[in-house]
PDB file of C-alpha atoms in Angstrom:
ATOM      1  CA  THR A   1      29.922 116.235 -48.310  1.00  0.00           C
ATOM      2  CA  ARG A   2      30.674 116.754 -44.531  1.00  0.00           C
ATOM      3  CA  SER A   3      27.120 115.546 -43.640  1.00  0.00           C
ATOM      4  CA  PHE A   4      27.709 112.577 -45.898  1.00  0.00           C
ATOM      5  CA  LEU A   5      30.887 111.682 -44.259  1.00  0.00           C
ATOM      6  CA  LEU A   6      29.383 111.803 -40.890  1.00  0.00           C
ATOM      7  CA  LEU A   7      26.510 109.846 -41.976  1.00  0.00           C
ATOM      8  CA  PHE A   8      28.889 107.176 -43.362  1.00  0.00           C
ATOM      9  CA  LEU A   9      30.911 107.043 -40.262  1.00  0.00           C
ATOM     10  CA  LEU A  10      27.905 106.651 -38.095  1.00  0.00           C
ATOM     11  CA  SER A  11      26.527 103.964 -40.065  1.00  0.00           C
ATOM     12  CA  THR A  12      29.784 102.127 -40.067  1.00  0.00           C
ATOM     13  CA  LEU A  13      30.278 102.348 -36.388  1.00  0.00           C
ATOM     14  CA  ILE A  14      26.804 100.965 -35.836  1.00  0.00           C
ATOM     15  CA  ALA A  15      27.597  98.248 -38.250  1.00  0.00           C
ATOM     16  CA  CYS A  16      30.738  97.349 -36.317  1.00  0.00           C
ATOM     17  CA  ALA A  17      28.828  97.532 -33.030  1.00  0.00           C
ATOM     18  CA  GLN A  18      26.267  94.877 -34.379  1.00  0.00           C
ATOM     19  CA  GLU A  19      28.752  92.564 -35.981  1.00  0.00           C
ATOM     20  CA  GLY A  20      31.631  92.467 -33.333  1.00  0.00           C
ATOM     21  CA  PRO A  21      33.360  89.311 -32.219  1.00  0.00           C
ATOM     22  CA  ILE A  22      31.543  86.960 -29.704  1.00  0.00           C
ATOM     23  CA  GLY A  23      32.644  87.430 -26.026  1.00  0.00           C
ATOM     24  CA  PRO A  24      33.667  84.629 -23.688  1.00  0.00           C
ATOM     25  CA  GLN A  25      30.812  82.444 -22.317  1.00  0.00           C
ATOM     26  CA  GLY A  26      29.451  83.406 -18.878  1.00  0.00           C
ATOM     27  CA  GLU A  27      29.030  81.277 -15.770  1.00  0.00           C
ATOM     28  CA  GLN A  28      26.141  78.801 -15.764  1.00  0.00           C
ATOM     29  CA  GLY A  29      23.195  80.196 -13.890  1.00  0.00           C
ATOM     30  CA  PRO A  30      21.544  78.406 -10.832  1.00  0.00           C
ATOM     31  CA  ILE A  31      19.222  75.349 -11.478  1.00  0.00           C
ATOM     32  CA  GLY A  32      15.649  76.327 -11.663  1.00  0.00           C
ATOM     33  CA  ASP A  33      12.978  75.204  -9.238  1.00  0.00           C
ATOM     34  CA  ALA A  34      11.215  71.796 -10.072  1.00  0.00           C
ATOM     35  CA  GLY A  35       8.027  71.992 -12.079  1.00  0.00           C
ATOM     36  CA  GLN A  36       4.651  71.104 -10.443  1.00  0.00           C
ATOM     37  CA  LYS A  37       3.321  67.574 -10.458  1.00  0.00           C
ATOM     38  CA  GLY A  38       1.254  66.781 -13.542  1.00  0.00           C
ATOM     39  CA  LEU A  39      -2.407  65.809 -13.246  1.00  0.00           C
ATOM     40  CA  GLU A  40      -3.311  62.094 -12.480  1.00  0.00           C
ATOM     41  CA  GLY A  41      -4.472  60.226 -15.721  1.00  0.00           C
ATOM     42  CA  PRO A  42      -7.888  58.470 -15.991  1.00  0.00           C
ATOM     43  CA  PRO A  43      -8.494  55.151 -14.494  1.00  0.00           C
ATOM     44  CA  GLY A  44      -7.707  52.043 -16.668  1.00  0.00           C
ATOM     45  CA  ILE A  45     -10.111  49.697 -18.296  1.00  0.00           C
ATOM     46  CA  ASP A  46     -11.484  46.717 -16.212  1.00  0.00           C
ATOM     47  CA  GLY A  47      -9.839  43.408 -16.872  1.00  0.00           C
ATOM     48  CA  ASP A  48     -11.674  40.307 -18.325  1.00  0.00           C
ATOM     49  CA  ALA A  49     -13.851  38.228 -15.927  1.00  0.00           C
ATOM     50  CA  GLY A  50     -12.063  35.084 -14.449  1.00  0.00           C
ATOM     51  CA  LEU A  51     -13.010  31.503 -15.385  1.00  0.00           C
ATOM     52  CA  PRO A  52     -15.777  29.756 -13.324  1.00  0.00           C
ATOM     53  CA  GLY A  53     -14.612  27.624 -10.303  1.00  0.00           C
ATOM     54  CA  LEU A  54     -14.651  23.711 -10.505  1.00  0.00           C
ATOM     55  CA  ASP A  55     -17.766  22.090  -9.405  1.00  0.00           C
ATOM     56  CA  GLY A  56     -17.730  20.729  -5.759  1.00  0.00           C
ATOM     57  CA  GLU A  57     -17.962  16.962  -5.213  1.00  0.00           C
ATOM     58  CA  LEU A  58     -21.274  15.426  -4.431  1.00  0.00           C
ATOM     59  CA  GLY A  59     -22.096  14.926  -0.841  1.00  0.00           C
ATOM     60  CA  SER A  60     -22.432  11.496   0.872  1.00  0.00           C
ATOM     61  CA  ASP A  61     -26.156  11.442   0.809  1.00  0.00           C
ATOM     62  CA  GLY A  62     -26.205  11.276   4.585  1.00  0.00           C
ATOM     63  CA  LYS A  63     -24.204   8.018   4.918  1.00  0.00           C
ATOM     64  CA  THR A  64     -22.833   7.118   8.351  1.00  0.00           C
ATOM     65  CA  ILE A  65     -19.119   6.670   8.776  1.00  0.00           C
ATOM     66  CA  TYR A  66     -19.899   3.015   9.241  1.00  0.00           C
ATOM     67  CA  GLU A  67     -21.598   2.838   5.814  1.00  0.00           C
ATOM     68  CA  LEU A  68     -18.845   4.872   4.047  1.00  0.00           C
ATOM     69  CA  TYR A  69     -16.231   2.492   5.538  1.00  0.00           C
ATOM     70  CA  GLN A  70     -18.096  -0.600   4.308  1.00  0.00           C
ATOM     71  CA  SER A  71     -18.374   0.954   0.936  1.00  0.00           C
ATOM     72  CA  LEU A  72     -14.587   1.442   0.790  1.00  0.00           C
ATOM     73  CA  TYR A  73     -13.560  -1.906   2.376  1.00  0.00           C
ATOM     74  CA  PRO A  74     -16.572  -4.329   1.516  1.00  0.00           C
ATOM     75  CA  GLY A  75     -14.651  -7.147   3.343  1.00  0.00           C
ATOM     76  CA  TYR A  76     -15.575  -5.631   6.693  1.00  0.00           C
ATOM     77  CA  THR A  77     -18.736  -7.277   7.792  1.00  0.00           C
ATOM     78  CA  SER A  78     -18.785  -6.666  11.490  1.00  0.00           C
ATOM     79  CA  SER A  79     -21.731  -4.826  13.248  1.00  0.00           C
ATOM     80  CA  GLU A  80     -21.945  -1.029  13.418  1.00  0.00           C
ATOM     81  CA  GLU A  81     -21.468  -1.378  17.132  1.00  0.00           C
ATOM     82  CA  THR A  82     -18.215  -3.435  16.654  1.00  0.00           C
ATOM     83  CA  PHE A  83     -17.116  -0.926  13.968  1.00  0.00           C
ATOM     84  CA  TYR A  84     -17.209   1.927  16.427  1.00  0.00           C
ATOM     85  CA  LYS A  85     -15.340  -0.009  18.945  1.00  0.00           C
ATOM     86  CA  ASP A  86     -12.708  -0.878  16.498  1.00  0.00           C
ATOM     87  CA  LEU A  87     -12.545   2.788  15.514  1.00  0.00           C
ATOM     88  CA  MET A  88     -12.082   3.987  19.048  1.00  0.00           C
ATOM     89  CA  LEU A  89      -9.490   1.350  19.813  1.00  0.00           C
ATOM     90  CA  GLY A  90      -7.561   1.817  16.715  1.00  0.00           C
ATOM     91  CA  ASN A  91      -8.224  -1.762  15.595  1.00  0.00           C
ATOM     92  CA  LEU A  92      -9.116  -0.876  12.022  1.00  0.00           C
ATOM     93  CA  LEU A  93      -5.426  -1.507  10.736  1.00  0.00           C
ATOM     94  CA  ILE A  94      -3.847  -4.816  10.211  1.00  0.00           C
ATOM     95  CA  ASP A  95      -0.208  -5.810   9.460  1.00  0.00           C
ATOM     96  CA  ILE A  96       0.810  -8.044   6.598  1.00  0.00           C
ATOM     97  CA  SER A  97       4.309  -9.749   6.844  1.00  0.00           C
ATOM     98  CA  TYR A  98       5.885 -11.344   3.792  1.00  0.00           C
ATOM     99  CA  GLU A  99       7.878 -14.578   3.351  1.00  0.00           C
ATOM    100  CA  LEU A 100      10.179 -13.942   0.320  1.00  0.00           C
ATOM    101  CA  TYR A 101      11.959 -17.428  -0.011  1.00  0.00           C
ATOM    102  CA  GLY A 102      15.197 -15.489  -1.068  1.00  0.00           C
ATOM    103  CA  GLY A 103      13.448 -12.638  -2.963  1.00  0.00           C
ATOM    104  CA  GLU A 104      13.907  -8.992  -2.580  1.00  0.00           C
ATOM    105  CA  MET A 105      11.410  -5.995  -2.511  1.00  0.00           C
ATOM    106  CA  THR A 106      12.420  -2.502  -2.945  1.00  0.00           C
ATOM    107  CA  SER A 107       9.128  -1.081  -1.273  1.00  0.00           C
ATOM    108  CA  ILE A 108       6.974  -2.878   1.215  1.00  0.00           C
ATOM    109  CA  SER A 109       3.358  -2.097   2.048  1.00  0.00           C
ATOM    110  CA  ASN A 110       2.549  -3.929   5.185  1.00  0.00           C
ATOM    111  CA  THR A 111      -0.292  -2.028   6.692  1.00  0.00           C
ATOM    112  CA  PHE A 112      -3.865  -2.176   5.367  1.00  0.00           C
ATOM    113  CA  PHE A 113      -7.488  -1.368   6.589  1.00  0.00           C
ATOM    114  CA  LYS A 114      -9.504  -4.204   8.084  1.00  0.00           C
ATOM    115  CA  GLY A 115     -11.652  -5.617   5.388  1.00  0.00           C
ATOM    116  CA  GLU A 116      -9.644  -4.276   2.489  1.00  0.00           C
ATOM    117  CA  ILE A 117      -9.698  -6.661  -0.461  1.00  0.00           C
ATOM    118  CA  LEU A 118      -5.961  -7.726  -1.093  1.00  0.00           C
ATOM    119  CA  THR A 119      -5.002  -8.825  -4.562  1.00  0.00           C
ATOM    120  CA  ASN A 120      -1.653  -9.285  -6.326  1.00  0.00           C
ATOM    121  CA  ASP A 121      -2.111  -6.034  -8.065  1.00  0.00           C
ATOM    122  CA  ILE A 122      -2.108  -3.826  -5.004  1.00  0.00           C
ATOM    123  CA  LEU A 123       0.299  -5.856  -2.902  1.00  0.00           C
ATOM    124  CA  PRO A 124       4.100  -5.481  -3.458  1.00  0.00           C
ATOM    125  CA  THR A 125       5.879  -7.485  -6.075  1.00  0.00           C
ATOM    126  CA  PRO A 126       9.192  -9.341  -5.082  1.00  0.00           C
ATOM    127  CA  THR A 127      11.882 -10.034  -7.374  1.00  0.00           C
ATOM    128  CA  LYS A 128      14.307 -13.051  -7.406  1.00  0.00           C
ATOM    129  CA  ARG A 129      17.293 -13.872  -9.439  1.00  0.00           C
ATOM    130  CA  ALA A 130      16.563 -16.384 -12.311  1.00  0.00           C
ATOM    131  CA  MET A 131      12.845 -16.425 -11.197  1.00  0.00           C
ATOM    132  CA  LEU A 132       9.536 -14.791 -12.163  1.00  0.00           C
ATOM    133  CA  PHE A 133       6.939 -13.991  -9.234  1.00  0.00           C
ATOM    134  CA  ASP A 134       3.878 -16.134  -9.493  1.00  0.00           C
ATOM    135  CA  GLY A 135       1.837 -14.576  -6.862  1.00  0.00           C
ATOM    136  CA  TRP A 136       1.161 -14.430  -3.044  1.00  0.00           C
ATOM    137  CA  TYR A 137      -0.218 -17.424  -1.105  1.00  0.00           C
ATOM    138  CA  VAL A 138      -1.679 -17.747   2.429  1.00  0.00           C
ATOM    139  CA  ASP A 139       0.174 -20.991   3.184  1.00  0.00           C
ATOM    140  CA  GLN A 140       3.718 -22.339   3.217  1.00  0.00           C
ATOM    141  CA  ASP A 141       2.959 -25.130   0.976  1.00  0.00           C
ATOM    142  CA  LEU A 142       1.907 -22.570  -1.731  1.00  0.00           C
ATOM    143  CA  LYS A 143      -1.390 -24.243  -2.496  1.00  0.00           C
ATOM    144  CA  VAL A 144      -3.801 -21.569  -1.658  1.00  0.00           C
ATOM    145  CA  ALA A 145      -3.457 -18.346  -3.719  1.00  0.00           C
ATOM    146  CA  ILE A 146      -4.940 -15.174  -2.323  1.00  0.00           C
ATOM    147  CA  GLU A 147      -6.823 -14.218  -5.475  1.00  0.00           C
ATOM    148  CA  GLU A 148      -9.122 -11.580  -3.774  1.00  0.00           C
ATOM    149  CA  LEU A 149      -8.443 -11.924   0.029  1.00  0.00           C
ATOM    150  CA  SER A 150     -10.434  -9.981   2.498  1.00  0.00           C
ATOM    151  CA  ALA A 151      -8.006  -9.307   5.190  1.00  0.00           C
ATOM    152  CA  LEU A 152      -9.461  -9.104   8.637  1.00  0.00           C
ATOM    153  CA  THR A 153      -6.561 -10.043  10.826  1.00  0.00           C
ATOM    154  CA  SER A 154      -2.783  -9.673  10.657  1.00  0.00           C
ATOM    155  CA  LEU A 155      -1.249 -12.456   8.665  1.00  0.00           C
ATOM    156  CA  THR A 156       1.781 -13.728   6.670  1.00  0.00           C
ATOM    157  CA  LEU A 157       1.757 -14.079   2.877  1.00  0.00           C
ATOM    158  CA  TYR A 158       4.253 -16.522   1.061  1.00  0.00           C
ATOM    159  CA  ALA A 159       5.766 -15.750  -2.306  1.00  0.00           C
ATOM    160  CA  LYS A 160       5.775 -18.168  -5.093  1.00  0.00           C
ATOM    161  CA  TYR A 161       8.063 -18.074  -8.134  1.00  0.00           C
ATOM    162  CA  ILE A 162       8.556 -19.802 -11.437  1.00  0.00           C
ATOM    163  CA  GLU A 163      11.701 -20.245 -13.298  1.00  0.00           C
ATOM    164  CA  ASP A 164      12.411 -17.523 -15.953  1.00  0.00           C
ATOM    165  CA  PRO A 165      12.954 -19.098 -19.251  1.00  0.00           C
ATOM    166  CA  ASP A 166      15.045 -16.197 -20.617  1.00  0.00           C
ATOM    167  CA  TYR A 167      17.546 -16.206 -17.758  1.00  0.00           C
ATOM    168  CA  THR A 168      21.060 -17.082 -18.615  1.00  0.00           C
ATOM    169  CA  TYR A 169      22.723 -18.945 -15.615  1.00  0.00           C
ATOM    170  CA  PRO A 170      26.396 -18.112 -14.886  1.00  0.00           C
ATOM    171  CA  GLY A 171      29.082 -20.717 -14.751  1.00  0.00           C
ATOM    172  CA  CYS A 172      32.799 -21.589 -14.458  1.00  0.00           C
ATOM    173  CA  THR A 173      35.180 -22.177 -17.166  1.00  0.00           C
ATOM    174  CA  GLU A 174      38.289 -22.528 -15.138  1.00  0.00           C
ATOM    175  CA  GLU A 175      40.103 -25.917 -15.048  1.00  0.00           C
ATOM    176  CA  GLU A 176      38.553 -26.303 -11.591  1.00  0.00           C
ATOM    177  CA  CYS A 177      35.909 -24.309  -9.804  1.00  0.00           C
ATOM    178  CA  THR A 178      35.249 -24.035  -6.005  1.00  0.00           C
ATOM    179  CA  GLU A 179      32.557 -22.647  -3.695  1.00  0.00           C
ATOM    180  CA  THR A 180      34.164 -21.587  -0.529  1.00  0.00           C
ATOM    181  CA  PHE A 181      30.938 -20.535   1.284  1.00  0.00           C
ATOM    182  CA  ASP A 182      32.761 -17.258   2.191  1.00  0.00           C
ATOM    183  CA  ASN A 183      29.498 -15.415   1.201  1.00  0.00           C
ATOM    184  CA  PHE A 184      27.201 -17.750   3.111  1.00  0.00           C
ATOM    185  CA  ASN A 185      26.103 -15.504   6.083  1.00  0.00           C
ATOM    186  CA  GLU A 186      23.958 -17.406   8.499  1.00  0.00           C
ATOM    187  CA  PRO A 187      26.027 -17.169  11.642  1.00  0.00           C
ATOM    188  CA  ASP A 188      23.088 -17.880  14.076  1.00  0.00           C
ATOM    189  CA  THR A 189      22.568 -21.353  15.722  1.00  0.00           C
ATOM    190  CA  THR A 190      19.098 -21.613  14.204  1.00  0.00           C
ATOM    191  CA  TYR A 191      18.522 -23.204  10.732  1.00  0.00           C
ATOM    192  CA  GLN A 192      17.461 -20.992   8.032  1.00  0.00           C
ATOM    193  CA  THR A 193      16.229 -20.996   4.402  1.00  0.00           C
ATOM    194  CA  GLY A 194      17.621 -18.557   1.829  1.00  0.00           C
ATOM    195  CA  SER A 195      20.177 -17.912  -0.826  1.00  0.00           C
ATOM    196  CA  PHE A 196      23.397 -16.289  -1.421  1.00  0.00           C
ATOM    197  CA  ILE A 197      25.673 -15.334  -4.346  1.00  0.00           C
ATOM    198  CA  GLY A 198      28.838 -17.306  -4.201  1.00  0.00           C
ATOM    199  CA  GLU A 199      32.040 -17.640  -6.288  1.00  0.00           C
ATOM    200  CA  HIS A 200      31.823 -17.066 -10.063  1.00  0.00           C
ATOM    201  CA  ASP A 201      28.461 -15.125  -9.509  1.00  0.00           C
ATOM    202  CA  ILE A 202      26.513 -18.418  -8.984  1.00  0.00           C
ATOM    203  CA  LEU A 203      23.233 -18.237  -6.852  1.00  0.00           C
ATOM    204  CA  TRP A 204      23.080 -20.910  -4.215  1.00  0.00           C
ATOM    205  CA  HIS A 205      19.837 -21.942  -2.462  1.00  0.00           C
ATOM    206  CA  TYR A 206      19.804 -23.525   0.952  1.00  0.00           C
ATOM    207  CA  THR A 207      17.083 -25.065   3.075  1.00  0.00           C
ATOM    208  CA  GLU A 208      17.442 -25.785   6.756  1.00  0.00           C
ATOM    209  CA  ALA A 209      21.156 -24.614   6.985  1.00  0.00           C
ATOM    210  CA  ARG A 210      23.255 -22.617   9.342  1.00  0.00           C
ATOM    211  CA  GLY A 211      26.878 -21.226   9.384  1.00  0.00           C
ATOM    212  CA  ASP A 212      28.044 -20.979  12.921  1.00  0.00           C
ATOM    213  CA  GLN A 213      31.181 -23.581  12.457  1.00  0.00           C
ATOM    214  CA  GLU A 214      34.229 -23.563  10.355  1.00  0.00           C
ATOM    215  CA  ILE A 215      36.248 -26.126   8.448  1.00  0.00           C
ATOM    216  CA  ASP A 216      38.452 -24.108   6.016  1.00  0.00           C
ATOM    217  CA  GLY A 217      36.943 -20.754   7.013  1.00  0.00           C
ATOM    218  CA  THR A 218      33.181 -20.323   6.605  1.00  0.00           C
ATOM    219  CA  ALA A 219      31.258 -23.702   6.301  1.00  0.00           C
ATOM    220  CA  LEU A 220      27.751 -24.603   5.813  1.00  0.00           C
ATOM    221  CA  ILE A 221      25.804 -27.059   8.091  1.00  0.00           C
ATOM    222  CA  LEU A 222      22.747 -28.977   6.725  1.00  0.00           C
ATOM    223  CA  ARG A 223      20.130 -30.093   9.235  1.00  0.00           C
ATOM    224  CA  ASN A 224      19.378 -33.802   9.971  1.00  0.00           C
ATOM    225  CA  THR A 225      16.083 -33.671   7.872  1.00  0.00           C
ATOM    226  CA  GLN A 226      15.160 -34.903   4.300  1.00  0.00           C
ATOM    227  CA  SER A 227      14.222 -31.254   3.440  1.00  0.00           C
ATOM    228  CA  ALA A 228      17.711 -29.946   4.157  1.00  0.00           C
ATOM    229  CA  SER A 229      19.579 -29.206   1.010  1.00  0.00           C
ATOM    230  CA  LEU A 230      21.989 -26.970  -1.002  1.00  0.00           C
ATOM    231  CA  SER A 231      21.445 -26.323  -4.544  1.00  0.00           C
ATOM    232  CA  ALA A 232      22.474 -24.275  -7.693  1.00  0.00           C
ATOM    233  CA  THR A 233      21.902 -24.255 -11.347  1.00  0.00           C
ATOM    234  CA  ILE A 234      25.161 -23.690 -13.236  1.00  0.00           C
ATOM    235  CA  SER A 235      26.231 -23.410 -16.964  1.00  0.00           C
ATOM    236  CA  GLU A 236      29.269 -25.045 -18.536  1.00  0.00           C
ATOM    237  CA  GLY A 237      28.553 -28.597 -17.429  1.00  0.00           C
ATOM    238  CA  ILE A 238      30.163 -30.756 -14.918  1.00  0.00           C
ATOM    239  CA  ASN A 239      32.661 -33.558 -15.286  1.00  0.00           C
ATOM    240  CA  SER A 240      33.770 -34.217 -11.690  1.00  0.00           C
ATOM    241  CA  PHE A 241      32.720 -33.261  -8.068  1.00  0.00           C
ATOM    242  CA  LYS A 242      34.492 -33.063  -4.779  1.00  0.00           C
ATOM    243  CA  ILE A 243      33.641 -31.759  -1.219  1.00  0.00           C
ATOM    244  CA  THR A 244      34.999 -31.690   2.182  1.00  0.00           C
ATOM    245  CA  PHE A 245      32.518 -32.714   4.822  1.00  0.00           C
ATOM    246  CA  GLN A 246      32.007 -34.111   8.367  1.00  0.00           C
ATOM    247  CA  ARG A 247      29.345 -35.113  10.806  1.00  0.00           C
ATOM    248  CA  ALA A 248      28.438 -32.132  13.008  1.00  0.00           C
ATOM    249  CA  PHE A 249      27.248 -32.372  16.640  1.00  0.00           C
ATOM    250  CA  SER A 250      25.219 -35.425  17.161  1.00  0.00           C
ATOM    251  CA  VAL A 251      26.348 -39.146  17.275  1.00  0.00           C
ATOM    252  CA  GLY A 252      25.705 -41.562  14.539  1.00  0.00           C
ATOM    253  CA  ASP A 253      26.567 -41.911  10.998  1.00  0.00           C
ATOM    254  CA  ALA A 254      26.391 -38.808   8.695  1.00  0.00           C
ATOM    255  CA  PHE A 255      26.530 -38.835   4.917  1.00  0.00           C
ATOM    256  CA  LEU A 256      25.598 -36.744   1.824  1.00  0.00           C
ATOM    257  CA  GLU A 257      23.541 -37.488  -1.479  1.00  0.00           C
ATOM    258  CA  LEU A 258      24.707 -35.880  -4.769  1.00  0.00           C
ATOM    259  CA  TYR A 259      21.834 -35.163  -7.312  1.00  0.00           C
ATOM    260  CA  ILE A 260      22.454 -33.694 -10.814  1.00  0.00           C
ATOM    261  CA  ASN A 261      19.189 -32.657 -12.544  1.00  0.00           C
ATOM    262  CA  ASP A 262      17.130 -34.384  -9.932  1.00  0.00           C
ATOM    263  CA  THR A 263      18.873 -37.620 -10.428  1.00  0.00           C
ATOM    264  CA  LEU A 264      20.757 -39.351  -7.630  1.00  0.00           C
ATOM    265  CA  ILE A 265      24.443 -39.631  -8.828  1.00  0.00           C
ATOM    266  CA  ASP A 266      26.163 -41.091  -5.760  1.00  0.00           C
ATOM    267  CA  THR A 267      26.158 -41.271  -1.966  1.00  0.00           C
ATOM    268  CA  SER A 268      29.083 -40.267   0.015  1.00  0.00           C
ATOM    269  CA  PRO A 269      31.000 -42.365   2.614  1.00  0.00           C
ATOM    270  CA  ILE A 270      29.924 -42.204   6.159  1.00  0.00           C
ATOM    271  CA  SER A 271      31.346 -39.820   8.620  1.00  0.00           C
ATOM    272  CA  ASN A 272      30.938 -40.945  12.142  1.00  0.00           C
ATOM    273  CA  SER A 273      33.212 -38.457  13.808  1.00  0.00           C
ATOM    274  CA  ASN A 274      33.141 -34.693  14.607  1.00  0.00           C
ATOM    275  CA  GLU A 275      36.631 -34.403  15.923  1.00  0.00           C
ATOM    276  CA  PRO A 276      38.497 -31.421  14.639  1.00  0.00           C
ATOM    277  CA  ASN A 277      40.402 -32.095  11.295  1.00  0.00           C
ATOM    278  CA  ASP A 278      38.650 -35.484  10.994  1.00  0.00           C
ATOM    279  CA  TYR A 279      37.168 -34.637   7.717  1.00  0.00           C
ATOM    280  CA  ILE A 280      36.290 -36.677   4.675  1.00  0.00           C
ATOM    281  CA  ILE A 281      36.967 -35.405   1.124  1.00  0.00           C
ATOM    282  CA  TRP A 282      34.604 -37.091  -1.154  1.00  0.00           C
ATOM    283  CA  GLU A 283      35.151 -37.198  -4.915  1.00  0.00           C
ATOM    284  CA  VAL A 284      32.875 -38.354  -7.720  1.00  0.00           C
ATOM    285  CA  ASP A 285      34.256 -38.712 -11.308  1.00  0.00           C
ATOM    286  CA  ASP A 286      33.062 -39.333 -14.772  1.00  0.00           C
ATOM    287  CA  ILE A 287      29.719 -37.378 -14.293  1.00  0.00           C
ATOM    288  CA  ALA A 288      30.050 -35.900 -17.909  1.00  0.00           C
ATOM    289  CA  ILE A 289      26.954 -33.650 -18.122  1.00  0.00           C
ATOM    290  CA  ASP A 290      27.146 -30.954 -20.725  1.00  0.00           C
ATOM    291  CA  GLY A 291      25.352 -27.540 -20.674  1.00  0.00           C
ATOM    292  CA  THR A 292      23.413 -25.989 -17.858  1.00  0.00           C
ATOM    293  CA  PHE A 293      22.800 -28.455 -14.941  1.00  0.00           C
ATOM    294  CA  THR A 294      21.368 -28.319 -11.293  1.00  0.00           C
ATOM    295  CA  ILE A 295      23.433 -29.678  -8.563  1.00  0.00           C
ATOM    296  CA  GLU A 296      21.923 -30.579  -5.256  1.00  0.00           C
ATOM    297  CA  LEU A 297      23.312 -31.977  -1.980  1.00  0.00           C
ATOM    298  CA  LYS A 298      21.069 -33.501   0.667  1.00  0.00           C
ATOM    299  CA  SER A 299      21.941 -34.602   4.243  1.00  0.00           C
ATOM    300  CA  GLY A 300      20.819 -37.953   5.745  1.00  0.00           C
ATOM    301  CA  ASP A 301      19.414 -38.305   9.245  1.00  0.00           C
ATOM    302  CA  ARG A 302      22.384 -36.527  10.868  1.00  0.00           C
ATOM    303  CA  GLN A 303      23.666 -33.085  10.697  1.00  0.00           C
ATOM    304  CA  VAL A 304      26.584 -32.550   8.176  1.00  0.00           C
ATOM    305  CA  ILE A 305      29.076 -29.771   7.813  1.00  0.00           C
ATOM    306  CA  ILE A 306      30.459 -29.088   4.462  1.00  0.00           C
ATOM    307  CA  ASP A 307      33.102 -26.919   2.811  1.00  0.00           C
ATOM    308  CA  ASN A 308      35.000 -26.364  -0.419  1.00  0.00           C
ATOM    309  CA  LEU A 309      32.444 -27.678  -2.892  1.00  0.00           C
ATOM    310  CA  THR A 310      34.454 -28.115  -5.999  1.00  0.00           C
ATOM    311  CA  TRP A 311      33.695 -29.300  -9.655  1.00  0.00           C
ATOM    312  CA  THR A 312      35.334 -29.352 -13.154  1.00  0.00           C
ATOM    313  CA  PRO A 313      33.419 -28.087 -16.126  1.00  0.00           C
ATOM    314  CA  TYR A 314      32.361 -30.509 -18.779  1.00  0.00           C
ATOM    315  CA  THR A 315      35.007 -31.101 -21.391  1.00  0.00           C
ATOM    316  CA  GLN A 316      34.468 -33.760 -24.165  1.00  0.00           C
ATOM    317  CA  GLU A 317      37.412 -36.383 -24.193  1.00  0.00           C
TER     318      GLU A 317
END
């Protein structure tokens, strides 16, 4: 029995030693050394081959610079010797200037190669209010169109326009409408041809006119030629007309002619004085033209200064 108890006690102590409570966690040990670098992997697979390059351009078949230039600009017919002289002296460029007759251009190409064939397709296109561009001409009278022009020297081209049938002309619906010429801007002492937008957004065209004198503020002077004129196309019709005018500068009798739709309506009284404030107010009544009309003033054989062009729209009595 004693031996049994000793054996039981021994086994119990062993069991207690094996199943005793867990002790507190010990401190963290130091970080271990880094491992060795791994072996390099095998090389990757080669990529696909690239696309073939573009074919090069054909050569010039041994053409000389002179022959190449003539092939590009066939209007150049000078000799090879002259060509190389032009090339060395920088004479293969020409300048083109443009007479727009009141039109506008947003971009202007005015330098071309000598012998280049000029057409309306490659030249700039101007725009003009109420008008459509009808091509470039080589003369001021607009009789010779360029068609295919071989430009060999610098020159001036002249714009031609035709009326835009779809344009709606502005007008005035007030009881009395007046053009003051405040927007007329030709202050030099030389006569000019052009246009300006005046009161009521109306576009006025002038030929042989200047604006270096005043009556009631800015005024317009028409030259003493039959070509000198002022005109506009206006909607809403016209019943009556009035204008302030006076002879300018030269001696003699000055007068105006009033045209409506190319028909002479009346001729003004004569002004034979250019003294300050010695003006004439000319009135024309009972014109009675409905709808859109064109008004035009022409000077006689004396220079005339005009201001405050007034009209009343058409009203049916």
